[in-house]
Amino acid sequence: MKDMTIKNVNALYHGFVDIRIRDGLIDEIGQSLSDVTGDTEVIDGSGRLLFPGFVDAHAHMDKSLLGLGWNRNEVGPSLQEKIDNERRMRVERNIDFHQQTTRVAERYINYGTTHIRSFVDIDTDIGLSAFEGLAKTREDLRDDVMIQIVAFPQSGMLARPGTVELMESALQNGADLVGGLDPSTIDRDPAAHLNEIFRMAEKYDVDVDIHLHEPGELGAFSVELIAERTRALGWQGRVTISHAFCLGGIDEAHLQRLIDLLLENDIAIMSHGPSGTGTIPPVERLYKAGVRMCTGNDGIRDAWGPLNMPDMLLRAFILAYRNNFRRDDQIEMVLDIVTNASARMMKVDAYGLEVGKSADLVLIDGETHVEAVIERPPRWMVIKGGKIVVDNR
Ligand SMILES: [Zn+2]
């Protein structure tokens, strides 16, 4: 891997600068850096926009049907119908999880994504096959994209005996986090579900990421139960609640109490600007209160629906659109969420446009970073750890 100097880029939060990369790390950021002799590649950025690598903090790479022909979707409206439909389809179509996760990872890389947190379904029908497929993809592509894996009981955990044992096996074999799911409506025993999730978190010393679709007061009750367990275990800063639709469906006084709970326990919230007319977390209010916010694309072209794409600039657009953001400072907030904020939530210490951090960079044509959220031009170049992984020069 050659060292390189990228001249004349409009870097997020830095303005027009040159960037020097040495041994895969950002070595220098400054105006008119002098040329160095030796085996250094010089790239003329021609004033292009430069972002740190995009971060998807909530993906389901194992679910994707990309490359398998168009899937005519006729799934029913309820959550349970979607879960059952997917489990049935996987068996019928004999999904190759290594192939599918590779396909979706390659699309992610082309859109400038350098870090992904992906859930992986674990159930008593497919066992660990989705986990094993994604773990192999993670290893194959480790120089091109960083993937965190969450062991996730999509079909229920206590309701399907044998699932906990499979999740523990995944955690023993390289899963990075333990995931939970709607403790009241799926397992129908919220305390027992969460006790089991936090037991595994402690046993394997892993962070927690819980899908919470439960609405209104029911979801708010689950948030309180999660916060209690976070505090009891001393897991502050190690828990994320994904979706948290309930935060948009409770009265003001209750919302403020939950925000205080999230802050006290340093619990992060993932919101992806979901389709539909249901309630969503108030992203700007939470962000400005200091709650750690992150986002992701959820499933890409899967049995749940075809609308998502593995492009974090599109996700930024959707998050802005769903929250009625119009001002530049609001869209800049969303850009922070698809980059630095999501990376912090994932604890990627080497991330960021700073000297000494990993050279994970995306170059795009355009006038301003905010405009790129609307125009979403093709990625001109993507660099991961100092290696050019997409080159459209
Ligand atoms: Zn999800």
PDB file of N, CA and C in Angstrom, residues 2-9 18-21 33-46 363 380-381 383 388 391 393:
ATOM      1  N   LYS A   2       0.654   2.093  -1.015  1.00  0.00           N
ATOM      2  CA  LYS A   2       1.449   3.320  -1.127  1.00  0.00           C
ATOM      3  C   LYS A   2       0.954   4.385  -0.157  1.00  0.00           C
ATOM      4  N   ASP A   3       1.873   5.212   0.334  1.00  0.00           N
ATOM      5  CA  ASP A   3       1.445   6.443   0.999  1.00  0.00           C
ATOM      6  C   ASP A   3       0.873   7.364  -0.069  1.00  0.00           C
ATOM      7  N   MET A   4       0.038   8.302   0.334  1.00  0.00           N
ATOM      8  CA  MET A   4      -0.515   9.211  -0.674  1.00  0.00           C
ATOM      9  C   MET A   4      -0.780  10.588  -0.103  1.00  0.00           C
ATOM     10  N   THR A   5      -0.821  11.540  -1.016  1.00  0.00           N
ATOM     11  CA  THR A   5      -1.241  12.894  -0.665  1.00  0.00           C
ATOM     12  C   THR A   5      -2.430  13.242  -1.553  1.00  0.00           C
ATOM     13  N   ILE A   6      -3.530  13.622  -0.924  1.00  0.00           N
ATOM     14  CA  ILE A   6      -4.707  14.051  -1.683  1.00  0.00           C
ATOM     15  C   ILE A   6      -4.731  15.571  -1.626  1.00  0.00           C
ATOM     16  N   LYS A   7      -4.605  16.185  -2.791  1.00  0.00           N
ATOM     17  CA  LYS A   7      -4.508  17.645  -2.847  1.00  0.00           C
ATOM     18  C   LYS A   7      -5.884  18.254  -3.097  1.00  0.00           C
ATOM     19  N   ASN A   8      -6.124  19.379  -2.444  1.00  0.00           N
ATOM     20  CA  ASN A   8      -7.261  20.235  -2.764  1.00  0.00           C
ATOM     21  C   ASN A   8      -8.617  19.526  -2.666  1.00  0.00           C
ATOM     22  N   VAL A   9      -9.002  19.221  -1.438  1.00  0.00           N
ATOM     23  CA  VAL A   9     -10.347  18.677  -1.200  1.00  0.00           C
ATOM     24  C   VAL A   9     -11.080  19.579  -0.207  1.00  0.00           C
ATOM     25  N   ASP A  18      -5.268  19.892   1.971  1.00  0.00           N
ATOM     26  CA  ASP A  18      -4.624  18.684   1.457  1.00  0.00           C
ATOM     27  C   ASP A  18      -4.566  17.678   2.615  1.00  0.00           C
ATOM     28  N   ILE A  19      -4.535  16.403   2.266  1.00  0.00           N
ATOM     29  CA  ILE A  19      -4.458  15.367   3.309  1.00  0.00           C
ATOM     30  C   ILE A  19      -3.349  14.384   2.953  1.00  0.00           C
ATOM     31  N   ARG A  20      -2.464  14.165   3.892  1.00  0.00           N
ATOM     32  CA  ARG A  20      -1.377  13.207   3.677  1.00  0.00           C
ATOM     33  C   ARG A  20      -1.703  11.911   4.428  1.00  0.00           C
ATOM     34  N   ILE A  21      -1.511  10.784   3.745  1.00  0.00           N
ATOM     35  CA  ILE A  21      -1.790   9.473   4.342  1.00  0.00           C
ATOM     36  C   ILE A  21      -0.492   8.678   4.385  1.00  0.00           C
ATOM     37  N   LEU A  33       0.115  21.467   1.452  1.00  0.00           N
ATOM     38  CA  LEU A  33       1.171  20.596   1.970  1.00  0.00           C
ATOM     39  C   LEU A  33       2.238  20.432   0.896  1.00  0.00           C
ATOM     40  N   SER A  34       3.486  20.435   1.327  1.00  0.00           N
ATOM     41  CA  SER A  34       4.571  20.313   0.349  1.00  0.00           C
ATOM     42  C   SER A  34       4.593  18.896  -0.212  1.00  0.00           C
ATOM     43  N   ASP A  35       5.077  18.784  -1.449  1.00  0.00           N
ATOM     44  CA  ASP A  35       5.204  17.462  -2.062  1.00  0.00           C
ATOM     45  C   ASP A  35       6.302  16.687  -1.349  1.00  0.00           C
ATOM     46  N   VAL A  36       6.062  15.406  -1.160  1.00  0.00           N
ATOM     47  CA  VAL A  36       7.135  14.575  -0.612  1.00  0.00           C
ATOM     48  C   VAL A  36       7.654  13.688  -1.730  1.00  0.00           C
ATOM     49  N   THR A  37       8.933  13.423  -1.682  1.00  0.00           N
ATOM     50  CA  THR A  37       9.518  12.571  -2.706  1.00  0.00           C
ATOM     51  C   THR A  37       9.393  11.123  -2.257  1.00  0.00           C
ATOM     52  N   GLY A  38       9.729  10.230  -3.138  1.00  0.00           N
ATOM     53  CA  GLY A  38       9.667   8.815  -2.796  1.00  0.00           C
ATOM     54  C   GLY A  38       8.395   8.194  -3.326  1.00  0.00           C
ATOM     55  N   ASP A  39       8.040   7.062  -2.752  1.00  0.00           N
ATOM     56  CA  ASP A  39       6.962   6.253  -3.294  1.00  0.00           C
ATOM     57  C   ASP A  39       5.610   6.729  -2.757  1.00  0.00           C
ATOM     58  N   THR A  40       5.230   7.936  -3.144  1.00  0.00           N
ATOM     59  CA  THR A  40       3.977   8.522  -2.673  1.00  0.00           C
ATOM     60  C   THR A  40       3.092   8.858  -3.861  1.00  0.00           C
ATOM     61  N   GLU A  41       1.839   8.420  -3.796  1.00  0.00           N
ATOM     62  CA  GLU A  41       0.896   8.729  -4.865  1.00  0.00           C
ATOM     63  C   GLU A  41       0.250  10.081  -4.576  1.00  0.00           C
ATOM     64  N   VAL A  42       0.205  10.926  -5.580  1.00  0.00           N
ATOM     65  CA  VAL A  42      -0.446  12.225  -5.417  1.00  0.00           C
ATOM     66  C   VAL A  42      -1.766  12.199  -6.180  1.00  0.00           C
ATOM     67  N   ILE A  43      -2.839  12.511  -5.477  1.00  0.00           N
ATOM     68  CA  ILE A  43      -4.175  12.513  -6.081  1.00  0.00           C
ATOM     69  C   ILE A  43      -4.690  13.941  -6.084  1.00  0.00           C
ATOM     70  N   ASP A  44      -5.106  14.419  -7.250  1.00  0.00           N
ATOM     71  CA  ASP A  44      -5.669  15.763  -7.342  1.00  0.00           C
ATOM     72  C   ASP A  44      -7.165  15.688  -7.039  1.00  0.00           C
ATOM     73  N   GLY A  45      -7.553  16.201  -5.884  1.00  0.00           N
ATOM     74  CA  GLY A  45      -8.965  16.152  -5.496  1.00  0.00           C
ATOM     75  C   GLY A  45      -9.821  17.156  -6.252  1.00  0.00           C
ATOM     76  N   SER A  46      -9.196  18.142  -6.901  1.00  0.00           N
ATOM     77  CA  SER A  46      -9.904  19.148  -7.719  1.00  0.00           C
ATOM     78  C   SER A  46     -11.070  19.794  -6.975  1.00  0.00           C
ATOM     79  N   LEU A 363     -14.568  10.564  -1.450  1.00  0.00           N
ATOM     80  CA  LEU A 363     -14.517  11.777  -2.271  1.00  0.00           C
ATOM     81  C   LEU A 363     -15.676  11.777  -3.258  1.00  0.00           C
ATOM     82  N   TRP A 380     -16.647   9.133  -6.144  1.00  0.00           N
ATOM     83  CA  TRP A 380     -15.503   9.251  -7.062  1.00  0.00           C
ATOM     84  C   TRP A 380     -14.349   8.375  -6.590  1.00  0.00           C
ATOM     85  N   MET A 381     -14.158   8.366  -5.286  1.00  0.00           N
ATOM     86  CA  MET A 381     -13.110   7.509  -4.717  1.00  0.00           C
ATOM     87  C   MET A 381     -13.480   7.170  -3.276  1.00  0.00           C
ATOM     88  N   ILE A 383     -11.618   5.315   0.136  1.00  0.00           N
ATOM     89  CA  ILE A 383     -10.349   4.835   0.695  1.00  0.00           C
ATOM     90  C   ILE A 383     -10.636   4.230   2.065  1.00  0.00           C
ATOM     91  N   ILE A 388      -7.145   2.273  -1.596  1.00  0.00           N
ATOM     92  CA  ILE A 388      -8.235   2.715  -2.475  1.00  0.00           C
ATOM     93  C   ILE A 388      -9.123   1.507  -2.783  1.00  0.00           C
ATOM     94  N   ASP A 391     -12.447   3.326  -7.160  1.00  0.00           N
ATOM     95  CA  ASP A 391     -11.650   4.287  -7.924  1.00  0.00           C
ATOM     96  C   ASP A 391     -12.373   4.591  -9.224  1.00  0.00           C
ATOM     97  N   ARG A 393     -11.724   7.382 -11.077  1.00  0.00           N
ATOM     98  CA  ARG A 393     -11.001   8.463 -11.743  1.00  0.00           C
ATOM     99  C   ARG A 393     -11.119   8.320 -13.250  1.00  0.00           C
TER     100      ARG A 393
END
